[in-house]
PDB file of C-alpha atoms in Angstrom:
ATOM      1  CA  UNK A  16     -12.631   9.734   2.091  1.00  0.00           C
ATOM      2  CA  UNK A  17     -11.627   6.129   1.501  1.00  0.00           C
ATOM      3  CA  UNK A  18     -14.699   3.970   2.112  1.00  0.00           C
ATOM      4  CA  UNK A  19     -13.193   0.691   0.874  1.00  0.00           C
ATOM      5  CA  UNK A  20      -9.475   0.015   1.077  1.00  0.00           C
ATOM      6  CA  UNK A  21      -7.405  -1.741  -1.556  1.00  0.00           C
ATOM      7  CA  UNK A  22      -6.332  -5.265  -0.624  1.00  0.00           C
ATOM      8  CA  UNK A  23      -3.727  -7.763  -1.786  1.00  0.00           C
ATOM      9  CA  UNK A  24      -4.966  -9.703  -4.857  1.00  0.00           C
ATOM     10  CA  UNK A  25      -6.051 -13.264  -4.108  1.00  0.00           C
ATOM     11  CA  UNK A  26      -3.976 -14.617  -7.003  1.00  0.00           C
ATOM     12  CA  UNK A  27      -0.866 -13.114  -5.431  1.00  0.00           C
ATOM     13  CA  UNK A  28      -1.629 -14.879  -2.138  1.00  0.00           C
ATOM     14  CA  UNK A  29      -2.116 -18.184  -3.976  1.00  0.00           C
ATOM     15  CA  UNK A  30       1.043 -17.902  -6.057  1.00  0.00           C
ATOM     16  CA  UNK A  31       3.134 -16.854  -3.039  1.00  0.00           C
ATOM     17  CA  UNK A  32       1.822 -19.898  -1.177  1.00  0.00           C
ATOM     18  CA  UNK A  33       2.802 -22.095  -4.121  1.00  0.00           C
ATOM     19  CA  UNK A  34       6.342 -20.746  -4.076  1.00  0.00           C
ATOM     20  CA  UNK A  35       6.595 -21.581  -0.377  1.00  0.00           C
ATOM     21  CA  UNK A  36       5.487 -25.170  -0.867  1.00  0.00           C
ATOM     22  CA  UNK A  37       7.092 -26.499  -4.035  1.00  0.00           C
ATOM     23  CA  UNK A  38      10.704 -27.531  -4.447  1.00  0.00           C
ATOM     24  CA  UNK A  39      13.339 -25.064  -5.564  1.00  0.00           C
ATOM     25  CA  UNK A  40      13.861 -27.167  -8.698  1.00  0.00           C
ATOM     26  CA  UNK A  41      10.193 -27.471  -9.662  1.00  0.00           C
ATOM     27  CA  UNK A  42       9.831 -26.926 -13.476  1.00  0.00           C
ATOM     28  CA  UNK A  43       6.936 -24.446 -13.016  1.00  0.00           C
ATOM     29  CA  UNK A  44       8.764 -22.248 -10.514  1.00  0.00           C
ATOM     30  CA  UNK A  45      10.021 -19.675 -13.032  1.00  0.00           C
ATOM     31  CA  UNK A  46       6.578 -19.348 -14.646  1.00  0.00           C
ATOM     32  CA  UNK A  47       4.960 -18.761 -11.261  1.00  0.00           C
ATOM     33  CA  UNK A  48       7.595 -16.163 -10.378  1.00  0.00           C
ATOM     34  CA  UNK A  49       6.923 -14.304 -13.630  1.00  0.00           C
ATOM     35  CA  UNK A  50       3.198 -14.177 -12.833  1.00  0.00           C
ATOM     36  CA  UNK A  51       3.937 -12.967  -9.312  1.00  0.00           C
ATOM     37  CA  UNK A  52       6.088 -10.171 -10.734  1.00  0.00           C
ATOM     38  CA  UNK A  53       3.278  -9.083 -13.085  1.00  0.00           C
ATOM     39  CA  UNK A  54       0.657  -9.045 -10.334  1.00  0.00           C
ATOM     40  CA  UNK A  55       2.967  -7.197  -7.956  1.00  0.00           C
ATOM     41  CA  UNK A  56       3.696  -4.603 -10.633  1.00  0.00           C
ATOM     42  CA  UNK A  57      -0.012  -4.025 -11.187  1.00  0.00           C
ATOM     43  CA  UNK A  58      -0.725  -3.833  -7.475  1.00  0.00           C
ATOM     44  CA  UNK A  59       2.189  -1.447  -6.988  1.00  0.00           C
ATOM     45  CA  UNK A  60       0.736   0.769  -9.713  1.00  0.00           C
ATOM     46  CA  UNK A  61      -2.663   0.796  -8.030  1.00  0.00           C
ATOM     47  CA  UNK A  62      -1.101   1.666  -4.681  1.00  0.00           C
ATOM     48  CA  UNK A  63       0.784   4.516  -6.346  1.00  0.00           C
ATOM     49  CA  UNK A  64      -2.551   6.044  -7.382  1.00  0.00           C
ATOM     50  CA  UNK A  65      -3.814   5.733  -3.826  1.00  0.00           C
ATOM     51  CA  UNK A  66      -1.071   8.119  -2.726  1.00  0.00           C
ATOM     52  CA  UNK A  67      -2.381  10.883  -4.982  1.00  0.00           C
ATOM     53  CA  UNK A  68      -6.052  10.262  -4.206  1.00  0.00           C
ATOM     54  CA  UNK A  69      -5.501  11.106  -0.549  1.00  0.00           C
ATOM     55  CA  UNK A  70      -5.174  14.746  -1.578  1.00  0.00           C
ATOM     56  CA  UNK A  71      -8.773  14.955  -2.801  1.00  0.00           C
ATOM     57  CA  UNK A  72     -11.181  16.825  -0.472  1.00  0.00           C
ATOM     58  CA  UNK A  73     -12.298  14.347   2.183  1.00  0.00           C
ATOM     59  CA  UNK A  74     -15.860  15.612   2.495  1.00  0.00           C
ATOM     60  CA  UNK A  75     -16.831  15.468  -1.172  1.00  0.00           C
ATOM     61  CA  UNK A  76     -15.073  12.442  -2.683  1.00  0.00           C
ATOM     62  CA  UNK A  77     -15.881   8.912  -1.508  1.00  0.00           C
ATOM     63  CA  UNK A  78     -13.372   6.345  -2.749  1.00  0.00           C
ATOM     64  CA  UNK A  79     -13.980   2.616  -3.261  1.00  0.00           C
ATOM     65  CA  UNK A  80     -11.060   0.401  -4.293  1.00  0.00           C
ATOM     66  CA  UNK A  81     -11.336  -3.079  -5.853  1.00  0.00           C
ATOM     67  CA  UNK A  82     -15.095  -3.201  -6.299  1.00  0.00           C
ATOM     68  CA  UNK A  83     -16.515  -6.443  -7.669  1.00  0.00           C
ATOM     69  CA  UNK A  84     -20.243  -6.205  -8.359  1.00  0.00           C
ATOM     70  CA  UNK A  85     -22.742  -8.664  -9.762  1.00  0.00           C
ATOM     71  CA  UNK A  86     -24.900  -7.651 -12.720  1.00  0.00           C
ATOM     72  CA  UNK A  87     -27.378 -10.288 -13.863  1.00  0.00           C
ATOM     73  CA  UNK A  88     -25.365 -13.541 -13.985  1.00  0.00           C
ATOM     74  CA  UNK A  89     -21.831 -12.159 -14.150  1.00  0.00           C
ATOM     75  CA  UNK A  90     -19.443  -9.942 -12.220  1.00  0.00           C
ATOM     76  CA  UNK A  91     -17.576  -6.806 -13.234  1.00  0.00           C
ATOM     77  CA  UNK A  92     -14.642  -5.296 -11.393  1.00  0.00           C
ATOM     78  CA  UNK A  93     -13.629  -1.652 -11.028  1.00  0.00           C
ATOM     79  CA  UNK A  94     -10.112  -0.702  -9.947  1.00  0.00           C
ATOM     80  CA  UNK A  95     -11.327   2.462  -8.207  1.00  0.00           C
ATOM     81  CA  UNK A  96     -14.697   4.212  -8.067  1.00  0.00           C
ATOM     82  CA  UNK A  97     -15.019   7.790  -6.862  1.00  0.00           C
ATOM     83  CA  UNK A  98     -18.484   8.887  -5.744  1.00  0.00           C
ATOM     84  CA  UNK A  99     -19.374  12.584  -5.545  1.00  0.00           C
ATOM     85  CA  UNK A 100     -22.764  14.322  -5.245  1.00  0.00           C
ATOM     86  CA  UNK A 101     -22.669  15.242  -8.939  1.00  0.00           C
ATOM     87  CA  UNK A 102     -20.614  12.522 -10.608  1.00  0.00           C
ATOM     88  CA  UNK A 103     -19.348   8.948 -10.471  1.00  0.00           C
ATOM     89  CA  UNK A 104     -15.812   8.513 -11.767  1.00  0.00           C
ATOM     90  CA  UNK A 105     -14.308   5.138 -12.711  1.00  0.00           C
ATOM     91  CA  UNK A 106     -10.509   4.888 -12.594  1.00  0.00           C
ATOM     92  CA  UNK A 107      -8.847   2.183 -14.665  1.00  0.00           C
ATOM     93  CA  UNK A 108      -5.202   1.857 -13.610  1.00  0.00           C
ATOM     94  CA  UNK A 109      -2.481   0.521 -15.904  1.00  0.00           C
ATOM     95  CA  UNK A 110       1.094  -0.036 -14.777  1.00  0.00           C
ATOM     96  CA  UNK A 111       2.749  -0.532 -18.170  1.00  0.00           C
ATOM     97  CA  UNK A 112       6.261   0.603 -19.016  1.00  0.00           C
ATOM     98  CA  UNK A 113       7.574   1.639 -22.425  1.00  0.00           C
ATOM     99  CA  UNK A 114       5.898   3.666 -25.169  1.00  0.00           C
ATOM    100  CA  UNK A 115       2.124   3.280 -25.511  1.00  0.00           C
ATOM    101  CA  UNK A 116       0.131   3.858 -28.663  1.00  0.00           C
ATOM    102  CA  UNK A 117      -3.668   3.785 -28.512  1.00  0.00           C
ATOM    103  CA  UNK A 118      -4.951   2.354 -31.791  1.00  0.00           C
ATOM    104  CA  UNK A 119      -8.617   3.394 -32.261  1.00  0.00           C
ATOM    105  CA  UNK A 120      -9.283   1.531 -35.508  1.00  0.00           C
ATOM    106  CA  UNK A 121      -8.621  -1.946 -34.096  1.00  0.00           C
ATOM    107  CA  UNK A 122      -9.349  -1.088 -30.469  1.00  0.00           C
ATOM    108  CA  UNK A 123      -6.043  -2.122 -29.010  1.00  0.00           C
ATOM    109  CA  UNK A 124      -3.197  -0.739 -26.975  1.00  0.00           C
ATOM    110  CA  UNK A 125       0.273  -1.287 -28.452  1.00  0.00           C
ATOM    111  CA  UNK A 126       3.286  -1.180 -26.169  1.00  0.00           C
ATOM    112  CA  UNK A 127       6.819  -0.802 -27.546  1.00  0.00           C
ATOM    113  CA  UNK A 128       9.745  -1.556 -25.271  1.00  0.00           C
ATOM    114  CA  UNK A 129      13.276  -2.711 -26.042  1.00  0.00           C
ATOM    115  CA  UNK A 130      12.474  -2.602 -29.775  1.00  0.00           C
ATOM    116  CA  UNK A 131       9.632  -5.096 -29.324  1.00  0.00           C
ATOM    117  CA  UNK A 132       5.917  -4.477 -29.787  1.00  0.00           C
ATOM    118  CA  UNK A 133       3.203  -6.101 -27.695  1.00  0.00           C
ATOM    119  CA  UNK A 134      -0.560  -5.779 -27.935  1.00  0.00           C
ATOM    120  CA  UNK A 135      -2.937  -5.283 -24.997  1.00  0.00           C
ATOM    121  CA  UNK A 136      -6.741  -5.046 -24.781  1.00  0.00           C
ATOM    122  CA  UNK A 137      -7.981  -1.510 -25.350  1.00  0.00           C
ATOM    123  CA  UNK A 138      -8.548   0.139 -21.935  1.00  0.00           C
ATOM    124  CA  UNK A 139     -10.827   2.717 -23.582  1.00  0.00           C
ATOM    125  CA  UNK A 140     -13.212  -0.050 -24.593  1.00  0.00           C
ATOM    126  CA  UNK A 141     -12.876  -1.502 -21.119  1.00  0.00           C
ATOM    127  CA  UNK A 142     -13.915   1.700 -19.317  1.00  0.00           C
ATOM    128  CA  UNK A 143     -16.821   2.254 -21.708  1.00  0.00           C
ATOM    129  CA  UNK A 144     -18.021  -1.233 -20.833  1.00  0.00           C
ATOM    130  CA  UNK A 145     -17.620  -0.513 -17.110  1.00  0.00           C
ATOM    131  CA  UNK A 146     -19.591   2.719 -17.448  1.00  0.00           C
ATOM    132  CA  UNK A 147     -22.456   0.815 -19.067  1.00  0.00           C
ATOM    133  CA  UNK A 148     -22.348  -1.966 -16.476  1.00  0.00           C
ATOM    134  CA  UNK A 149     -22.283   0.437 -13.568  1.00  0.00           C
ATOM    135  CA  UNK A 150     -25.163   2.447 -15.031  1.00  0.00           C
ATOM    136  CA  UNK A 151     -27.278  -0.703 -15.318  1.00  0.00           C
ATOM    137  CA  UNK A 152     -26.291  -1.752 -11.795  1.00  0.00           C
ATOM    138  CA  UNK A 153     -27.403   1.614 -10.397  1.00  0.00           C
ATOM    139  CA  UNK A 154     -30.739   1.389 -12.206  1.00  0.00           C
ATOM    140  CA  UNK A 155     -31.332  -2.094 -10.798  1.00  0.00           C
ATOM    141  CA  UNK A 156     -30.799  -0.694  -7.276  1.00  0.00           C
ATOM    142  CA  UNK A 157     -32.955   2.402  -7.811  1.00  0.00           C
ATOM    143  CA  UNK A 158     -30.137   4.920  -7.435  1.00  0.00           C
ATOM    144  CA  UNK A 159     -30.948   8.339  -8.981  1.00  0.00           C
ATOM    145  CA  UNK A 160     -29.536   8.802 -12.469  1.00  0.00           C
ATOM    146  CA  UNK A 161     -26.138  10.487 -12.258  1.00  0.00           C
ATOM    147  CA  UNK A 162     -23.393  11.150 -14.830  1.00  0.00           C
ATOM    148  CA  UNK A 163     -20.675   8.487 -15.034  1.00  0.00           C
ATOM    149  CA  UNK A 164     -17.220   9.302 -16.381  1.00  0.00           C
ATOM    150  CA  UNK A 165     -14.008   7.323 -16.538  1.00  0.00           C
ATOM    151  CA  UNK A 166     -10.294   7.967 -16.514  1.00  0.00           C
ATOM    152  CA  UNK A 167      -7.383   5.750 -17.534  1.00  0.00           C
ATOM    153  CA  UNK A 168      -4.358   6.354 -15.347  1.00  0.00           C
ATOM    154  CA  UNK A 169      -0.876   5.207 -16.339  1.00  0.00           C
ATOM    155  CA  UNK A 170       0.934   4.660 -13.063  1.00  0.00           C
ATOM    156  CA  UNK A 171       4.428   3.975 -14.429  1.00  0.00           C
ATOM    157  CA  UNK A 172       5.999   7.473 -14.350  1.00  0.00           C
ATOM    158  CA  UNK A 173       8.426   7.039 -17.265  1.00  0.00           C
ATOM    159  CA  UNK A 174       5.858   5.593 -19.683  1.00  0.00           C
ATOM    160  CA  UNK A 175       5.522   7.632 -22.891  1.00  0.00           C
ATOM    161  CA  UNK A 176       1.937   8.027 -24.080  1.00  0.00           C
ATOM    162  CA  UNK A 177       1.456   8.467 -27.812  1.00  0.00           C
ATOM    163  CA  UNK A 178      -2.098   9.546 -28.621  1.00  0.00           C
ATOM    164  CA  UNK A 179      -3.637   8.654 -31.986  1.00  0.00           C
ATOM    165  CA  UNK A 180      -3.178  11.007 -34.912  1.00  0.00           C
ATOM    166  CA  UNK A 181      -6.720  12.295 -34.517  1.00  0.00           C
ATOM    167  CA  UNK A 182      -7.515  12.943 -30.859  1.00  0.00           C
ATOM    168  CA  UNK A 183     -11.044  12.252 -29.702  1.00  0.00           C
ATOM    169  CA  UNK A 184     -12.858  13.012 -26.481  1.00  0.00           C
ATOM    170  CA  UNK A 185     -12.149   9.448 -25.394  1.00  0.00           C
ATOM    171  CA  UNK A 186      -8.403   9.877 -25.699  1.00  0.00           C
ATOM    172  CA  UNK A 187      -8.547  12.869 -23.366  1.00  0.00           C
ATOM    173  CA  UNK A 188      -9.395  10.354 -20.659  1.00  0.00           C
ATOM    174  CA  UNK A 189      -5.767   9.211 -20.347  1.00  0.00           C
ATOM    175  CA  UNK A 190      -3.186  10.675 -17.982  1.00  0.00           C
ATOM    176  CA  UNK A 191      -0.155   9.861 -15.845  1.00  0.00           C
ATOM    177  CA  UNK A 192      -0.604   9.217 -12.136  1.00  0.00           C
ATOM    178  CA  UNK A 193       1.124  12.425 -11.097  1.00  0.00           C
ATOM    179  CA  UNK A 194      -1.487  14.440 -12.990  1.00  0.00           C
ATOM    180  CA  UNK A 195      -4.483  12.432 -11.834  1.00  0.00           C
ATOM    181  CA  UNK A 196      -5.723  14.903  -9.221  1.00  0.00           C
ATOM    182  CA  UNK A 197      -5.750  17.796 -11.708  1.00  0.00           C
ATOM    183  CA  UNK A 198      -7.563  15.592 -14.224  1.00  0.00           C
ATOM    184  CA  UNK A 199     -10.141  14.457 -11.661  1.00  0.00           C
ATOM    185  CA  UNK A 200     -10.798  18.048 -10.626  1.00  0.00           C
ATOM    186  CA  UNK A 201     -11.031  19.081 -14.272  1.00  0.00           C
ATOM    187  CA  UNK A 202     -13.684  16.431 -14.927  1.00  0.00           C
ATOM    188  CA  UNK A 203     -15.520  17.368 -11.721  1.00  0.00           C
ATOM    189  CA  UNK A 204     -15.825  21.005 -12.866  1.00  0.00           C
ATOM    190  CA  UNK A 205     -17.896  19.806 -15.829  1.00  0.00           C
ATOM    191  CA  UNK A 206     -20.531  18.456 -13.427  1.00  0.00           C
ATOM    192  CA  UNK A 207     -21.300  21.071 -10.784  1.00  0.00           C
ATOM    193  CA  UNK A 208     -24.967  20.287 -10.223  1.00  0.00           C
ATOM    194  CA  UNK A 209     -25.502  18.120  -7.136  1.00  0.00           C
ATOM    195  CA  UNK A 210     -27.708  15.128  -7.885  1.00  0.00           C
ATOM    196  CA  UNK A 211     -27.128  12.859  -4.928  1.00  0.00           C
ATOM    197  CA  UNK A 212     -28.200  14.093  -1.511  1.00  0.00           C
ATOM    198  CA  UNK A 213     -26.305  13.105   1.607  1.00  0.00           C
ATOM    199  CA  UNK A 214     -28.959  10.437   2.141  1.00  0.00           C
ATOM    200  CA  UNK A 215     -28.483   9.141  -1.428  1.00  0.00           C
ATOM    201  CA  UNK A 216     -24.713   8.962  -0.961  1.00  0.00           C
ATOM    202  CA  UNK A 217     -25.065   7.085   2.321  1.00  0.00           C
ATOM    203  CA  UNK A 218     -27.427   4.661   0.603  1.00  0.00           C
ATOM    204  CA  UNK A 219     -24.951   4.143  -2.239  1.00  0.00           C
ATOM    205  CA  UNK A 220     -22.110   3.571   0.212  1.00  0.00           C
ATOM    206  CA  UNK A 221     -24.116   0.902   2.016  1.00  0.00           C
ATOM    207  CA  UNK A 222     -25.174  -0.756  -1.237  1.00  0.00           C
ATOM    208  CA  UNK A 223     -21.683  -0.833  -2.726  1.00  0.00           C
ATOM    209  CA  UNK A 224     -20.214  -2.357   0.417  1.00  0.00           C
ATOM    210  CA  UNK A 225     -23.070  -4.817   0.789  1.00  0.00           C
ATOM    211  CA  UNK A 226     -23.001  -5.989  -2.833  1.00  0.00           C
ATOM    212  CA  UNK A 227     -19.236  -6.039  -3.231  1.00  0.00           C
ATOM    213  CA  UNK A 228     -18.488  -9.741  -3.782  1.00  0.00           C
ATOM    214  CA  UNK A 229     -14.809 -10.499  -3.235  1.00  0.00           C
ATOM    215  CA  UNK A 230     -13.114 -13.203  -5.216  1.00  0.00           C
ATOM    216  CA  UNK A 231     -12.474 -15.651  -2.385  1.00  0.00           C
ATOM    217  CA  UNK A 232     -11.748 -18.842  -4.290  1.00  0.00           C
ATOM    218  CA  UNK A 233      -9.771 -19.762  -7.363  1.00  0.00           C
ATOM    219  CA  UNK A 234      -9.234 -23.359  -8.495  1.00  0.00           C
ATOM    220  CA  UNK A 235      -6.657 -25.000  -6.198  1.00  0.00           C
ATOM    221  CA  UNK A 236      -3.251 -25.907  -7.615  1.00  0.00           C
ATOM    222  CA  UNK A 237      -2.996 -23.607 -10.653  1.00  0.00           C
ATOM    223  CA  UNK A 238      -0.367 -24.004 -13.417  1.00  0.00           C
ATOM    224  CA  UNK A 239      -1.215 -27.692 -13.639  1.00  0.00           C
ATOM    225  CA  UNK A 240       0.691 -28.401 -10.435  1.00  0.00           C
ATOM    226  CA  UNK A 241      -0.294 -31.638  -8.711  1.00  0.00           C
ATOM    227  CA  UNK A 242      -1.356 -31.665  -5.073  1.00  0.00           C
ATOM    228  CA  UNK A 243       1.361 -34.255  -4.519  1.00  0.00           C
ATOM    229  CA  UNK A 244       3.925 -31.555  -5.436  1.00  0.00           C
ATOM    230  CA  UNK A 245       2.882 -29.408  -2.474  1.00  0.00           C
ATOM    231  CA  UNK A 246       4.865 -29.908   0.710  1.00  0.00           C
ATOM    232  CA  UNK A 247       2.764 -30.636   3.786  1.00  0.00           C
ATOM    233  CA  UNK A 248       3.602 -29.390   7.248  1.00  0.00           C
ATOM    234  CA  UNK A 249       4.112 -26.162   9.166  1.00  0.00           C
ATOM    235  CA  UNK A 250       6.776 -23.865   7.725  1.00  0.00           C
ATOM    236  CA  UNK A 251       9.343 -22.242   9.985  1.00  0.00           C
ATOM    237  CA  UNK A 252       8.866 -18.432   9.856  1.00  0.00           C
ATOM    238  CA  UNK A 253      12.590 -17.892  10.452  1.00  0.00           C
ATOM    239  CA  UNK A 254      14.409 -20.239   8.053  1.00  0.00           C
ATOM    240  CA  UNK A 255      11.433 -21.422   5.904  1.00  0.00           C
ATOM    241  CA  UNK A 256      12.162 -25.088   6.593  1.00  0.00           C
ATOM    242  CA  UNK A 257       9.240 -27.519   6.271  1.00  0.00           C
ATOM    243  CA  UNK A 258       8.081 -29.231   8.437  1.00  0.00           C
ATOM    244  CA  UNK A 259       8.213 -28.026  12.028  1.00  0.00           C
ATOM    245  CA  UNK A 260       7.180 -30.518  14.707  1.00  0.00           C
ATOM    246  CA  UNK A 261       4.682 -30.109  17.536  1.00  0.00           C
ATOM    247  CA  UNK A 262       6.145 -29.925  21.050  1.00  0.00           C
ATOM    248  CA  UNK A 263       4.744 -28.637  24.362  1.00  0.00           C
ATOM    249  CA  UNK A 264       1.916 -26.685  22.766  1.00  0.00           C
ATOM    250  CA  UNK A 265       4.123 -25.000  20.169  1.00  0.00           C
ATOM    251  CA  UNK A 266       6.111 -25.621  16.990  1.00  0.00           C
ATOM    252  CA  UNK A 267       9.846 -26.347  16.869  1.00  0.00           C
ATOM    253  CA  UNK A 268      12.024 -26.202  13.755  1.00  0.00           C
ATOM    254  CA  UNK A 269      14.284 -29.192  13.194  1.00  0.00           C
ATOM    255  CA  UNK A 270      16.597 -27.073  11.055  1.00  0.00           C
ATOM    256  CA  UNK A 271      17.266 -23.892  13.079  1.00  0.00           C
ATOM    257  CA  UNK A 272      15.801 -25.019  16.442  1.00  0.00           C
ATOM    258  CA  UNK A 273      13.617 -21.918  16.722  1.00  0.00           C
ATOM    259  CA  UNK A 274      10.161 -22.236  18.264  1.00  0.00           C
ATOM    260  CA  UNK A 275       6.852 -20.440  17.856  1.00  0.00           C
ATOM    261  CA  UNK A 276       3.258 -20.769  19.041  1.00  0.00           C
ATOM    262  CA  UNK A 277       1.248 -19.821  15.967  1.00  0.00           C
ATOM    263  CA  UNK A 278       3.182 -20.891  12.838  1.00  0.00           C
ATOM    264  CA  UNK A 279       0.240 -23.171  11.964  1.00  0.00           C
ATOM    265  CA  UNK A 280      -1.890 -20.106  11.048  1.00  0.00           C
ATOM    266  CA  UNK A 281       0.067 -19.569   7.823  1.00  0.00           C
ATOM    267  CA  UNK A 282      -0.001 -23.302   7.067  1.00  0.00           C
ATOM    268  CA  UNK A 283      -3.786 -23.454   7.427  1.00  0.00           C
ATOM    269  CA  UNK A 284      -4.124 -20.458   5.107  1.00  0.00           C
ATOM    270  CA  UNK A 285      -1.856 -22.218   2.595  1.00  0.00           C
ATOM    271  CA  UNK A 286      -4.176 -25.230   2.783  1.00  0.00           C
ATOM    272  CA  UNK A 287      -7.204 -23.097   1.877  1.00  0.00           C
ATOM    273  CA  UNK A 288      -5.309 -21.369  -0.927  1.00  0.00           C
ATOM    274  CA  UNK A 289      -3.777 -24.491  -2.473  1.00  0.00           C
ATOM    275  CA  UNK A 290      -5.555 -27.668  -1.448  1.00  0.00           C
ATOM    276  CA  UNK A 291      -9.250 -27.221  -0.741  1.00  0.00           C
ATOM    277  CA  UNK A 292     -11.828 -24.623   0.301  1.00  0.00           C
ATOM    278  CA  UNK A 293     -13.098 -26.909   3.091  1.00  0.00           C
ATOM    279  CA  UNK A 294     -11.120 -28.208   6.057  1.00  0.00           C
ATOM    280  CA  UNK A 295     -11.896 -30.982   8.547  1.00  0.00           C
ATOM    281  CA  UNK A 296     -10.097 -32.252  11.619  1.00  0.00           C
ATOM    282  CA  UNK A 297      -8.794 -35.258   9.682  1.00  0.00           C
ATOM    283  CA  UNK A 298      -7.569 -33.111   6.781  1.00  0.00           C
ATOM    284  CA  UNK A 299      -5.793 -30.771   9.186  1.00  0.00           C
ATOM    285  CA  UNK A 300      -3.963 -33.673  10.824  1.00  0.00           C
ATOM    286  CA  UNK A 301      -2.811 -34.852   7.406  1.00  0.00           C
ATOM    287  CA  UNK A 302      -1.662 -31.417   6.215  1.00  0.00           C
ATOM    288  CA  UNK A 303       0.071 -30.322   9.421  1.00  0.00           C
ATOM    289  CA  UNK A 304       1.569 -33.806   9.937  1.00  0.00           C
ATOM    290  CA  UNK A 305       0.194 -34.196  13.440  1.00  0.00           C
ATOM    291  CA  UNK A 306      -1.155 -37.403  14.987  1.00  0.00           C
ATOM    292  CA  UNK A 307      -3.628 -36.156  17.572  1.00  0.00           C
ATOM    293  CA  UNK A 308      -7.153 -35.272  16.466  1.00  0.00           C
ATOM    294  CA  UNK A 309      -7.657 -33.554  19.832  1.00  0.00           C
ATOM    295  CA  UNK A 310      -4.724 -31.255  19.066  1.00  0.00           C
ATOM    296  CA  UNK A 311      -6.220 -30.524  15.642  1.00  0.00           C
ATOM    297  CA  UNK A 312      -9.555 -29.634  17.231  1.00  0.00           C
ATOM    298  CA  UNK A 313      -7.907 -27.248  19.696  1.00  0.00           C
ATOM    299  CA  UNK A 314      -5.974 -25.557  16.883  1.00  0.00           C
ATOM    300  CA  UNK A 315      -9.087 -25.143  14.738  1.00  0.00           C
ATOM    301  CA  UNK A 316     -11.163 -23.730  17.597  1.00  0.00           C
ATOM    302  CA  UNK A 317      -8.388 -21.339  18.659  1.00  0.00           C
ATOM    303  CA  UNK A 318      -8.195 -19.879  15.141  1.00  0.00           C
ATOM    304  CA  UNK A 319     -11.862 -18.883  15.177  1.00  0.00           C
ATOM    305  CA  UNK A 320     -12.535 -20.182  11.673  1.00  0.00           C
ATOM    306  CA  UNK A 321     -16.130 -20.124  10.400  1.00  0.00           C
ATOM    307  CA  UNK A 322     -17.706 -23.560  10.226  1.00  0.00           C
ATOM    308  CA  UNK A 323     -20.778 -25.654   9.516  1.00  0.00           C
ATOM    309  CA  UNK A 324     -21.889 -28.785  11.336  1.00  0.00           C
ATOM    310  CA  UNK A 325     -21.053 -30.051  14.776  1.00  0.00           C
ATOM    311  CA  UNK A 326     -18.665 -32.398  16.530  1.00  0.00           C
ATOM    312  CA  UNK A 327     -16.876 -34.804  14.159  1.00  0.00           C
ATOM    313  CA  UNK A 328     -18.856 -33.630  11.129  1.00  0.00           C
ATOM    314  CA  UNK A 329     -17.714 -30.034  11.438  1.00  0.00           C
ATOM    315  CA  UNK A 330     -16.336 -28.383   8.276  1.00  0.00           C
ATOM    316  CA  UNK A 331     -14.193 -25.249   8.552  1.00  0.00           C
ATOM    317  CA  UNK A 332     -13.692 -22.456   6.017  1.00  0.00           C
ATOM    318  CA  UNK A 333     -11.214 -19.667   5.423  1.00  0.00           C
ATOM    319  CA  UNK A 334     -12.046 -16.493   7.295  1.00  0.00           C
ATOM    320  CA  UNK A 335     -14.001 -14.065   5.162  1.00  0.00           C
ATOM    321  CA  UNK A 336     -11.652 -11.188   4.483  1.00  0.00           C
ATOM    322  CA  UNK A 337     -13.113  -7.777   3.640  1.00  0.00           C
ATOM    323  CA  UNK A 338     -11.420  -7.363   0.283  1.00  0.00           C
TER     324      UNK A 338
END
């Protein structure tokens, strides 16, 4: 049973917004596109795992995607956590093409592709760290002690995995996505004794959802891009021209003459992603290129954004998305 769905990474939303609002000739455009491609590849790999996980028994496996939990003064993030009555299983998902060699001596992952080698952080060290962090988190929330295991899943189907010369128990934690269900069931068979009651599992589900802290803000204007580089105005959803102009309670495109009622929703989201985490009536007028503060107020109220303050001192925020 999927308790928490996987959502689009915030960085991907930010970078997509940047690409919409900088010029086609901007010098950082290619760099941003490369980052978008990397994030999309990783997200695609994670979604590929989700396909296989749906075949696990619904009544015994509780699945949480994209968990971000606070331990002491820092956060740790788990790609996927599977909760069962007898075991917690952390899945670390890697979407890396080429030939992979896990180097135990120096704790690194070496990828060879197109005759070039590239080093990555060791995912085995990463999952060991996540196991320790999760164990401490459970203790701090008075959850009964339960075994924690981890599994590294390579989602790219053609990736060749080269284990080290001397296999260890740790290196048996690596598999391709298409074999993930068999591997999960194999690990589950090692832990048959039920530790968590139905009440314990329900408590853990509530705690994980309650304490999941989504990453909702990253510094505006990444890549050293200036706010002055970002085009203001409402973007046409049909031809992508910026700006549209306000007419008779809607938005009209000067380029393709199409009209729409709610194109400002995307523009307001772009503002939160790229400009500032707080929005006022005056700032909305400036960003949407509208003259009337009354119109801005109506638009803000109609969107149902969370806010603090009243009347002219009201500050609006991006809607909290369950991520």
